[in-house]
Coordinates of C-alpha atoms and ligand atoms in Angstrom, one line a residue:
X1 CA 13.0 -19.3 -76.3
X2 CA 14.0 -22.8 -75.6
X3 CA 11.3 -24.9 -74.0
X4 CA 11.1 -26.2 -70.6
X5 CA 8.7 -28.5 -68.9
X6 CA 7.1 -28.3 -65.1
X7 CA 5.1 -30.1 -63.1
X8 CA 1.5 -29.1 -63.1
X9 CA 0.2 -30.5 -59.3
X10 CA -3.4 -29.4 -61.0
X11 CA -3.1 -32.0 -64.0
X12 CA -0.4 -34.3 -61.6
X13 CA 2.2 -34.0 -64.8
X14 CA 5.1 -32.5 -66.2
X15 CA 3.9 -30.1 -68.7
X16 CA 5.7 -28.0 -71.6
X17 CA 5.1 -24.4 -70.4
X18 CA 3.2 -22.0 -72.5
X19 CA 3.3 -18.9 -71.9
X20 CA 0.1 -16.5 -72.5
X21 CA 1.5 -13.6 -73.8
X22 CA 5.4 -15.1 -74.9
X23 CA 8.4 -13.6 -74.3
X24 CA 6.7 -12.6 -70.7
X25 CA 6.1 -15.4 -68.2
X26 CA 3.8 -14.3 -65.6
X27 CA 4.3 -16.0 -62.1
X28 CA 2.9 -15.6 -58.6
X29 CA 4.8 -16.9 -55.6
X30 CA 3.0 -16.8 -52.0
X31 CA 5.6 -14.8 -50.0
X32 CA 6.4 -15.0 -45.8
X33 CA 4.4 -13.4 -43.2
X34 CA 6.9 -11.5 -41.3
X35 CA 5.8 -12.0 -38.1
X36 CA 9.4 -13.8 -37.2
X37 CA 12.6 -14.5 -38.9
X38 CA 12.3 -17.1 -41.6
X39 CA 13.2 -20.9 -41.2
X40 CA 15.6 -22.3 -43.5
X41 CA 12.6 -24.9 -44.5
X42 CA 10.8 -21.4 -45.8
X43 CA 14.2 -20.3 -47.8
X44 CA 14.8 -24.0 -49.4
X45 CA 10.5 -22.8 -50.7
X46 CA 12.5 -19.6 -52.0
X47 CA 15.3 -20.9 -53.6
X48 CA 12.9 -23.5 -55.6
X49 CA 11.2 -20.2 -56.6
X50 CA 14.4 -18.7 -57.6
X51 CA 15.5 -21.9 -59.6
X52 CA 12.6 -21.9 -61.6
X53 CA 12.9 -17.6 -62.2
X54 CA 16.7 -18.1 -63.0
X55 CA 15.5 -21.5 -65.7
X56 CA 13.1 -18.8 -66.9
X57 CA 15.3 -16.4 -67.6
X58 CA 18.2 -18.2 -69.0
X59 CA 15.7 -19.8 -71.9
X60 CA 14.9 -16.5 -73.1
X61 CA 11.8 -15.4 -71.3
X62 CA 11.1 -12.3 -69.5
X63 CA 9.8 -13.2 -66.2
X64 CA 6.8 -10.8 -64.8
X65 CA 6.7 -12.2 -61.1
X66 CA 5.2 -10.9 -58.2
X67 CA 5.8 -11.9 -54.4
X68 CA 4.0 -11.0 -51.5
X69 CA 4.8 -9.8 -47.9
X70 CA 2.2 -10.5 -45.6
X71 CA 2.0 -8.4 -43.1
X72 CA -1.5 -8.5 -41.7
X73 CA -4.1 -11.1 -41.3
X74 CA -2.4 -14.7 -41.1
X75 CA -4.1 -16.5 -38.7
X76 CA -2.3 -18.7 -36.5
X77 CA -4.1 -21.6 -38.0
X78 CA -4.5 -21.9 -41.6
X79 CA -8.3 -22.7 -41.6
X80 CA -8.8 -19.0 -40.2
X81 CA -8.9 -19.6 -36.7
X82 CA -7.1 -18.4 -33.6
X83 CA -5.5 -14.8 -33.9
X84 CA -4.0 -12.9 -36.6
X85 CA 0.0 -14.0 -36.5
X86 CA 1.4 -10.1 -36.7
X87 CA -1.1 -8.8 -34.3
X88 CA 0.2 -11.8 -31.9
X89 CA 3.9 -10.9 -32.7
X90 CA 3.2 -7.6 -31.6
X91 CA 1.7 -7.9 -28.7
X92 CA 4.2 -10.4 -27.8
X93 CA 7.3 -8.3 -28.2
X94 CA 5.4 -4.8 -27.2
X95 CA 5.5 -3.5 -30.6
X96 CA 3.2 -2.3 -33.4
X97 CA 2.7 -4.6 -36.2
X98 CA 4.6 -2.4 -38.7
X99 CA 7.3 -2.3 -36.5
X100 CA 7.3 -6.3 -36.6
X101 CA 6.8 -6.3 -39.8
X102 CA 9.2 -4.2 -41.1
X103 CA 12.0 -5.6 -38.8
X104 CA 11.5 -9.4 -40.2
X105 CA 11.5 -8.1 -44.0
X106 CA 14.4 -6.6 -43.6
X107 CA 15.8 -9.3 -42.1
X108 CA 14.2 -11.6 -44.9
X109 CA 15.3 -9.7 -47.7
X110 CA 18.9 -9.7 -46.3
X111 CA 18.5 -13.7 -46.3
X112 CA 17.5 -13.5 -50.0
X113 CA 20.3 -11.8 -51.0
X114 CA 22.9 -13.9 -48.9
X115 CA 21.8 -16.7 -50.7
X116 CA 21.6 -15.4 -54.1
X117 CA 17.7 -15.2 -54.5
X118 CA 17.3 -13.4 -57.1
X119 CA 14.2 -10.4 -55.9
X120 CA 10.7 -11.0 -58.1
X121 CA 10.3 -8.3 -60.1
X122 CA 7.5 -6.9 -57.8
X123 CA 7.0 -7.5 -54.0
X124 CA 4.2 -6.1 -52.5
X125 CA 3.1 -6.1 -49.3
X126 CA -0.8 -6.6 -48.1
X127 CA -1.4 -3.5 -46.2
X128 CA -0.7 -1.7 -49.1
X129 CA -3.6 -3.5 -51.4
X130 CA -6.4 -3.5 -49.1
X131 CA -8.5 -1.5 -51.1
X132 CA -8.1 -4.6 -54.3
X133 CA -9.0 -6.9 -51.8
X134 CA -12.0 -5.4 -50.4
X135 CA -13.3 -4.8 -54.3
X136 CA -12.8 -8.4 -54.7
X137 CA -14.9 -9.2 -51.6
X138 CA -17.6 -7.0 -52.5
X139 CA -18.0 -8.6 -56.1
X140 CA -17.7 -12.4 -54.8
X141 CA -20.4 -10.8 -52.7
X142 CA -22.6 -9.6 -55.4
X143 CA -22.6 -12.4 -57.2
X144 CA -23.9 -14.5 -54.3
X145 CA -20.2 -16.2 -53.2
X146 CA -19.9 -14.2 -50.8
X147 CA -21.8 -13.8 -47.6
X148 CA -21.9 -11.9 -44.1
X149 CA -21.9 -12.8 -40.5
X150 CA -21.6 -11.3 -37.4
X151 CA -18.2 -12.1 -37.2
X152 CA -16.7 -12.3 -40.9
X153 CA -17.8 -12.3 -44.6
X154 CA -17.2 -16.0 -46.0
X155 CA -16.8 -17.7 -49.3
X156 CA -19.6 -20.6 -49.8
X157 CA -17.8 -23.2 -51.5
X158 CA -20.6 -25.6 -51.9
X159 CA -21.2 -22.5 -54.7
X160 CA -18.1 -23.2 -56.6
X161 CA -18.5 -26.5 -58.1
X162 CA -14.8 -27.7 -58.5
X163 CA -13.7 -27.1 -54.9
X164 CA -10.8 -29.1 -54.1
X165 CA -9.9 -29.8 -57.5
X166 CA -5.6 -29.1 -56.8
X167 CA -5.4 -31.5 -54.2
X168 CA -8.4 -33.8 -55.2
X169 CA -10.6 -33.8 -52.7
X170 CA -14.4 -33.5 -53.2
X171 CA -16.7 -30.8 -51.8
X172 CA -18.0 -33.3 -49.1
X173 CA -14.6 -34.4 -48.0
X174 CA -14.1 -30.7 -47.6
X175 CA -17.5 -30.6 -45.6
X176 CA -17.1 -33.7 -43.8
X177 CA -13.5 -33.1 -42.7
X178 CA -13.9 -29.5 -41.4
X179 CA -14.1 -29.6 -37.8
X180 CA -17.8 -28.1 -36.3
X181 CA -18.2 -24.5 -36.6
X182 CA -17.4 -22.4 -33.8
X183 CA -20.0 -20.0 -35.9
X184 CA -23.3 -21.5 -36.2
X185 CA -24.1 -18.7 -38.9
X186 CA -21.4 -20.3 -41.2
X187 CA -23.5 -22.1 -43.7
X188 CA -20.9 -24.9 -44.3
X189 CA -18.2 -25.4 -41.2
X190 CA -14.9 -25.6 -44.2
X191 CA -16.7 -22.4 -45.6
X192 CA -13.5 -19.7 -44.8
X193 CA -13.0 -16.0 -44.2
X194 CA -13.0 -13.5 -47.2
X195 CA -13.4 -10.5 -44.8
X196 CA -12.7 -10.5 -40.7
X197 CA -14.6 -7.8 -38.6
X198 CA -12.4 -6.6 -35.9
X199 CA -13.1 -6.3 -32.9
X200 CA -12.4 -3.1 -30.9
X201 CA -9.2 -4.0 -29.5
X202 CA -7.6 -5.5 -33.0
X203 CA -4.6 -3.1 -33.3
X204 CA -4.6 -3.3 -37.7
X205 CA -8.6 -2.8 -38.9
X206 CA -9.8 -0.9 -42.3
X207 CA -12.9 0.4 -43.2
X208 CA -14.9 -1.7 -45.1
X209 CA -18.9 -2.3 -46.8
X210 CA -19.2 -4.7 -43.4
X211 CA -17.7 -2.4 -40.6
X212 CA -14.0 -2.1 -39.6
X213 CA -11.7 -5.2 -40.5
X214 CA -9.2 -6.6 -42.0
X215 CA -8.6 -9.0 -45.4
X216 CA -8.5 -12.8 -45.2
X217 CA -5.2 -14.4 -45.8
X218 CA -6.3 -16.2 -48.8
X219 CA -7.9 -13.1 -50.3
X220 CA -4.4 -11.3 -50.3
X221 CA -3.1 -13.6 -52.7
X222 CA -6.0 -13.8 -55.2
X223 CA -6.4 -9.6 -54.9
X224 CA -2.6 -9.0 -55.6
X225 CA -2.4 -11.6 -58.3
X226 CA -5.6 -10.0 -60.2
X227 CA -4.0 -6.7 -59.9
X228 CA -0.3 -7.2 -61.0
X229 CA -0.9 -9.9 -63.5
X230 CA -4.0 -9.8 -64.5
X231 CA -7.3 -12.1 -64.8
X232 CA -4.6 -15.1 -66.4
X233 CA -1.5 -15.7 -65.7
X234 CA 1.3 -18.7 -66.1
X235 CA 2.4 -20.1 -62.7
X236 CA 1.8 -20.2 -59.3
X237 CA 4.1 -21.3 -56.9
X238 CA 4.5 -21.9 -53.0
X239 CA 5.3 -24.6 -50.3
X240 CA 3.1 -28.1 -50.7
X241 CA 1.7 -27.3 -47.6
X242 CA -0.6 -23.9 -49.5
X243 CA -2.0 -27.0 -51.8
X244 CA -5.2 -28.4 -49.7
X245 CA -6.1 -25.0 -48.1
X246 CA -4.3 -21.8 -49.1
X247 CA -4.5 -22.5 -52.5
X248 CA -7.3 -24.4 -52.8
X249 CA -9.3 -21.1 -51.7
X250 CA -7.4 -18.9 -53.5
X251 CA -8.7 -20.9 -56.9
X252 CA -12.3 -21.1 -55.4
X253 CA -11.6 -17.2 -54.9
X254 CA -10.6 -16.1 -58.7
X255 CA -12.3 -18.4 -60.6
X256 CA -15.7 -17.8 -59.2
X257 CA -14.8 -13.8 -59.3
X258 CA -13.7 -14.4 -63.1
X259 CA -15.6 -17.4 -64.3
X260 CA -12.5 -19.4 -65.7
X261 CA -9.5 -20.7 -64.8
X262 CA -6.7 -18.0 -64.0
X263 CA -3.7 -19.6 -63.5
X264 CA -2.4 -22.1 -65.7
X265 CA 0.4 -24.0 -63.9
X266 CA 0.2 -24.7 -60.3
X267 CA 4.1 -25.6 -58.6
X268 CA 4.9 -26.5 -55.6
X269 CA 8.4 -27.2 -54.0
X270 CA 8.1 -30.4 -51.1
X271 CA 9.1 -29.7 -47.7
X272 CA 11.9 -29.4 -45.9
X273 CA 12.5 -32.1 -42.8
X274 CA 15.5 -32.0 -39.5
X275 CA 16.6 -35.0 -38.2
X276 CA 13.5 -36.7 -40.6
X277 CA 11.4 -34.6 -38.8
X278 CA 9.0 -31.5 -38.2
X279 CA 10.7 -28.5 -37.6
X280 CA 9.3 -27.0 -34.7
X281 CA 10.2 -24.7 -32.1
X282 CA 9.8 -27.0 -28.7
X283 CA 12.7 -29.6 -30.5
X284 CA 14.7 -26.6 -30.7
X285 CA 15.7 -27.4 -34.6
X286 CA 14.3 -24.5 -35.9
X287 CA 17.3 -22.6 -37.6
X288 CA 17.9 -19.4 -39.4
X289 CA 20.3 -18.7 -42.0
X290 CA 22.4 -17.0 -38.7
X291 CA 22.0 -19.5 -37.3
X292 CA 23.9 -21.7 -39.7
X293 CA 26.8 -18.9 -40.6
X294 CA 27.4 -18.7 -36.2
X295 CA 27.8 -22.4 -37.1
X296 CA 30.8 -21.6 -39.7
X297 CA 28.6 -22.5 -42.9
X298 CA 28.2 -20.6 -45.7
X299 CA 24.9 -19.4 -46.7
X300 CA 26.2 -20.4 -50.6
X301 CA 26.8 -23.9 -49.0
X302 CA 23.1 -24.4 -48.0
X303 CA 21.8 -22.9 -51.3
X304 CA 24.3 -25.7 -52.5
X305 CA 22.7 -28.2 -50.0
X306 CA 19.3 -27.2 -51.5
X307 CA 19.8 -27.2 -55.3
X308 CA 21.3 -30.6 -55.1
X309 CA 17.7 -32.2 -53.8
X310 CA 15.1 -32.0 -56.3
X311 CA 12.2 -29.3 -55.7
X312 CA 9.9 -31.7 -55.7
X313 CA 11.3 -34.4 -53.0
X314 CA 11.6 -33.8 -49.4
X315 CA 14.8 -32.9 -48.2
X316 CA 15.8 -34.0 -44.6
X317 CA 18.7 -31.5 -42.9
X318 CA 21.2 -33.0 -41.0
X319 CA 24.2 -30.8 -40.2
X320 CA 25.9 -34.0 -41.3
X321 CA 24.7 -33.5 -45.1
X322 CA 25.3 -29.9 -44.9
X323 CA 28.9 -30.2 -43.8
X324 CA 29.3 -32.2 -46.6
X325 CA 27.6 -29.9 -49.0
X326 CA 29.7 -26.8 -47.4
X327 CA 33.1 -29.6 -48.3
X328 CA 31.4 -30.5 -51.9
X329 CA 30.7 -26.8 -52.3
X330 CA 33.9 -25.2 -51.7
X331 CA 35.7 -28.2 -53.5
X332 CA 33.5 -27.1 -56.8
X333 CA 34.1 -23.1 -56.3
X334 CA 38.0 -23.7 -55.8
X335 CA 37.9 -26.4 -59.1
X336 CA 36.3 -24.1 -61.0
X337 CA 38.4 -21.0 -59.9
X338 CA 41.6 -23.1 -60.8
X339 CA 40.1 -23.4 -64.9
X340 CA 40.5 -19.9 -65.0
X341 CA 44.3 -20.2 -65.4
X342 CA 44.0 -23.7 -67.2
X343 CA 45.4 -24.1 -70.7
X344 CA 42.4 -23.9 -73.4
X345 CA 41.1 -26.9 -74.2
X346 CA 41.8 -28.8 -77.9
X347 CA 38.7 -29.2 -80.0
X348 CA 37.7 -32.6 -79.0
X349 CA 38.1 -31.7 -75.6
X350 CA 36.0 -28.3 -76.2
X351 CA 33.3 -30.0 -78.0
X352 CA 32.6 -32.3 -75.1
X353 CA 32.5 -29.8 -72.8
X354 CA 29.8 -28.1 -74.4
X355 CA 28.0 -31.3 -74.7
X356 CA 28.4 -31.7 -71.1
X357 CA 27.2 -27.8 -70.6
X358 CA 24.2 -28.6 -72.8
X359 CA 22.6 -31.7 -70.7
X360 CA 23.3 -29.4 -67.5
X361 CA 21.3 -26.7 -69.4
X362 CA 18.4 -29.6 -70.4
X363 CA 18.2 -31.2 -66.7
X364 CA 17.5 -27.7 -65.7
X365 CA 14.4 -27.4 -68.0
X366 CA 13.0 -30.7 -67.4
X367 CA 11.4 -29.6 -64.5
X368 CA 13.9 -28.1 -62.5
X369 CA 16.2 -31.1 -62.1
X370 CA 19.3 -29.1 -60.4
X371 CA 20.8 -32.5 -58.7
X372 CA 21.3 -33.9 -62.1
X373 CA 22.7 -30.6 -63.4
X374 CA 25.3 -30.1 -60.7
X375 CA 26.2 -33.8 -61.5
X376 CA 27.2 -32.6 -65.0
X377 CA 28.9 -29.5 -64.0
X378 CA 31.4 -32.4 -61.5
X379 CA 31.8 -34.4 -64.7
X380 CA 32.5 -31.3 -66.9
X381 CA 35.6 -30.7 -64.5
X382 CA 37.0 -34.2 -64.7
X383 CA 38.6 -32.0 -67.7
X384 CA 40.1 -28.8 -66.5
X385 CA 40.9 -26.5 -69.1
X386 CA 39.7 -22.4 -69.5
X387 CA 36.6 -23.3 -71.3
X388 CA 34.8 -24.8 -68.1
X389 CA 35.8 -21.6 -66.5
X390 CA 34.0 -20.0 -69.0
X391 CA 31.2 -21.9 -69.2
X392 CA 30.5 -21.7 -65.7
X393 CA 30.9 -18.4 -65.5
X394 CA 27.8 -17.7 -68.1
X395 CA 25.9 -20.7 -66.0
X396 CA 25.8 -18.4 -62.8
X397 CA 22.8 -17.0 -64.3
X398 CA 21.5 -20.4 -63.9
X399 CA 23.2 -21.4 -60.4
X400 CA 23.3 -18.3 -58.7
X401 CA 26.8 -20.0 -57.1
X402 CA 29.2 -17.7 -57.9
X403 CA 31.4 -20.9 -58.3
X404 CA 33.5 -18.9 -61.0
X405 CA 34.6 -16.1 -58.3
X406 CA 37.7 -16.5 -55.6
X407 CA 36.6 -17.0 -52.5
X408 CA 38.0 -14.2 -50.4
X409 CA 41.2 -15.2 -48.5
X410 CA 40.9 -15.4 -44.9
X411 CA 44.4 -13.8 -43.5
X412 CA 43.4 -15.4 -39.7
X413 CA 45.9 -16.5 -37.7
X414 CA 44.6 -19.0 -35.3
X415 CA 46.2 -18.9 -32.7
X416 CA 48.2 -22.4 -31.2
X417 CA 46.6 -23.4 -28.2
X418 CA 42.9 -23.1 -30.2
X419 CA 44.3 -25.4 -33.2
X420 CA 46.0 -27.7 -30.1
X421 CA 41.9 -28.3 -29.0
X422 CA 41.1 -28.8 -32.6
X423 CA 43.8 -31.2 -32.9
X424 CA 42.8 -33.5 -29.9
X425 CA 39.3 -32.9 -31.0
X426 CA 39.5 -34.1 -34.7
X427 CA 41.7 -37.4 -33.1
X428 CA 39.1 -37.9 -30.3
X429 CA 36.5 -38.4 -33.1
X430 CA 38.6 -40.8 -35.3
X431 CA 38.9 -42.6 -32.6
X432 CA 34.6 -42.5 -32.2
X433 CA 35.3 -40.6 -28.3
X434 CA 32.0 -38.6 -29.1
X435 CA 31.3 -37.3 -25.5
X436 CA 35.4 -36.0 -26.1
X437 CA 35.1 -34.3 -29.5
X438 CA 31.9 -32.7 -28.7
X439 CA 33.1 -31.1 -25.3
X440 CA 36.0 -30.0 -27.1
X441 CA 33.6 -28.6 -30.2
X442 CA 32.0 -26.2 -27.6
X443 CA 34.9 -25.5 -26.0
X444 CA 36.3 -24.3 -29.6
X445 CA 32.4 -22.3 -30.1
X446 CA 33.0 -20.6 -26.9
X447 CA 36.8 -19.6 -28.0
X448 CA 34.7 -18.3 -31.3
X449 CA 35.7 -21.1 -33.9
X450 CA 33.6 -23.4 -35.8
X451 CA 34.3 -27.1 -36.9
X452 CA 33.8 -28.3 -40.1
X453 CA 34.1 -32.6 -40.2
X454 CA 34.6 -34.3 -43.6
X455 CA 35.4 -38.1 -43.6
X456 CA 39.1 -37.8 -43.7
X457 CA 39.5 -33.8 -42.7
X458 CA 38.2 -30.9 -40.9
X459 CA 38.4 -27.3 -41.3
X460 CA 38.5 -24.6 -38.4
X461 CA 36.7 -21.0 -39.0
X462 CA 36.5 -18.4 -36.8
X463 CA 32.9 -17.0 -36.4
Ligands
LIG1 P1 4.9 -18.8 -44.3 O1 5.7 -17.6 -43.9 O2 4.5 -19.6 -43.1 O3 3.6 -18.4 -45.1 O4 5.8 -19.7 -45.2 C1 6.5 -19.2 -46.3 C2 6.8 -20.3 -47.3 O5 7.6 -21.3 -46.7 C3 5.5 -21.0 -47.8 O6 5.6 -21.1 -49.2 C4 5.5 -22.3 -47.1 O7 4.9 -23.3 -48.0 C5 7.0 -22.6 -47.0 N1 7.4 -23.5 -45.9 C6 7.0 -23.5 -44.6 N2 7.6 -24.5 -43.9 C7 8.5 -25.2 -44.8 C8 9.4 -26.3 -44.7 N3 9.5 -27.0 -43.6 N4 10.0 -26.7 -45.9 C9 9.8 -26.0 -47.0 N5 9.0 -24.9 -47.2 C10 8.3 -24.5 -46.1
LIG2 ZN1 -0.5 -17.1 -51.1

């Protein structure tokens, strides 16, 4: 197995990873609540997880990795107020929760596989583990971490000494920071919900030691991880945002239930920004992957866009830099395709493309460092010849770009008065006439063809 180093956010530094029980690398990665489609800011989270599962892979391991769907008990704020996010969804669209939940998984899982995510080896959904969780509660309860109300069963975390100990704040930052507790039986206000008790009109309840209810969101997590990986495993991973709460309880959670540290590496991919800012629905910038292919792009092209940022820096989506990532991208896949025919290379030639392959292979296990990687594979074509073909072909395991396979040829005819508009349009922007080429670019949308601007060129696609 060839070594490769991450970035623990517990310790705040890259670390060698070492695995518990080698060749088998455990790994956790908090999955979406399917209570709507998923953001692309949420699918640049999953293809960090999938970069690190295809580095883990392609060094030798064999990667035991679980992801979870949930699909009950996600409040609408993370510090477990306000109303359980699929029970909103529901009422909302005037369906049942499974039914929401079953349409946006299928719709998520389709986004996975447009964008080459490779599936963990075990998904698993909440509603199917409720009996773990409740265990879990029930012991954290016994052993005096637990405690009931009249509305929920909480965690005390003044009981677990080393609260706050992934993002580094102290028990009374915790305490003082919390906002007053709408519960007055809560013994601490940031104290947070193991176990809710439903109330009559709660569509998804359980039965459970304290009444009907349902599980926590923070308690899925720590329940399914116990039981698919065990009482240790390697890594965790998720969105920076899961660091001060979501995963701050889930440690408080396992470690006081097991009485030592359970997982070993803690990693978290940095957000994704539009426009330099939030995503959020009332700026209308929240897009889906459909979004982006009604748009002409390919959802290769943004898994492109993504793997070129590092994991670990914020990444700000323009369509701008995606346009140029769809241009970089399909530039790359058609260079690549064109070594396939290329003469082989002599052995000086051959040797230095293998050097070239080998620090692409190196950036990749020093912590994930795609950008610099795809930098080397650009270099590695500055000298076309079959062996770059080849080499990238075994690299997809790494890339998940299919940059060694044609593209399929698009036999479209577009029609002359629709590439007369794009004409007039690509002119009109040379010439900076913004207000011109953009009438003209929804002109083209609503005649069912997409513009795609580089510098000096554009390309026209029909939706
Ligand atoms: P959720 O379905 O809200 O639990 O989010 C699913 C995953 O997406 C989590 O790991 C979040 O940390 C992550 N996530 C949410 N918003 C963003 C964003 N803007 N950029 C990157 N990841 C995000
Ligand atoms: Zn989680």
């Amino acid at each position: 197995m060839d070594k490769i180093f991450l970035y623990n956010t517990l310790s705040r530094k890259k670390e060698i990873l070492e695995p518990i029980a080698p060749p088998t690398v455990t790994m956790y990665s908090c999955g979406p609540t399917v209570y709507n489609y998923a953001h692309i800011g949420n699918l640049r989270t999953y293809v960090f997880m999938d970069e690190l599962r295809r580095a883990l892979k392609f060094a030798g391991y064999t990667t035991k990795s679980v992801m979870n769907i949930t699909d009950v008990g996600h409040l609408t704020s993370d510090a477990d107020d306000g109303e359980d996010k699929m029970q909103a969804a529901a009422k909302k669209q005037n369906k049942t929760p499974e039914e929401i939940a079953a349409y946006y998984s299928e719709i998520f899982f389709k986004d996975l596989a447009r964008l080459h995510i490779l599936l963990p080896e075990i998904t698993a959904k909440a509603t199917d583990n409720i009996s773990e969780m409740i265990e879990f509660v029930k012991t954290l309860c016994d052993m005096g971490y637990g405690y009931e109300t009249d509305d929920a069963v909480y965690f005390d975390i003044s009981k677990f000494a080393e609260y706050g100990k992934l993002s580094r704040c102290n028990i009374e930052d915790a305490l003082a920071g919390a906002r007053v507790a709408v519960n007055a039986q809560k013994r601490h206000p940031a104290d947070f919900a193991l176990w809710k008790k439903a109330e009559k009109n709660h569509i998804m309840q359980w039965q459970s030691p304290w009444g009907m209810g349902y599980p926590g969101w923070h308690i899925e997590c720590s329940a399914m991880g116990k039981k698919f990986l065990g009482e240790r495993f390697d890594i965790h991973t998720g969105g920076v945002d899961h660091i001060p709460i979501h995963h701050e309880n889930e440690i408080a959670q396992s470690e006081a239930l097991e009485g030592h540290k359970v997982v070993n590496m803690w990693v978290h991919g940095e957000f994704m920004l539009v426009d330099g800012g939030k995503m959020s629905k009332s700026l209308g910038n929240v897009y889906t992957i459909d979004d982006l292919i009604a748009r002409g792009y390919s959802p290769l092209a943004f898994r492109y866009f993504c793997m070129n940022t590092h994991y670990r820096n914020k990444l700000n989506f323009t369509f701008d830099g995606l346009n140029g990532a769809q241009v970089a991208y399909d530039r790359l896949r058609a260079a690549v395709c064109a070594c396939k025919n290329a003469p082989k290379a002599d052995d000086d030639t051959r040797e230095k493309v293998i050097a070239k392959r080998n620090k692409l292979v190196e950036a990749v296990y020093d912590d994930l460092n795609y950008p610099l990687a795809l930098g080397e594979l650009w270099t590695m074509l500055k000298t076309p010849c079959r062996e770059v073909y080849d080499e990238a072909e075994k690299l997809d395991a790494l890339l998940g770009l299919s940059l060694h396979v044609e593209p399929e040829v698009q036999v479209e005819q577009i029609p002359d008065d629709v590439k007369a508009i794009a004409e007039t349009r690509f002119a009109a922007r040379q010439n900076k006439d913004w207000a011109t080429s953009d009438a003209l670019r929804a002109k083209l949308d609503e005649l069912g063809y997409a513009v795609l601007d580089s510098k000096t060129d554009y390309e026209l696609k029909k939706k």
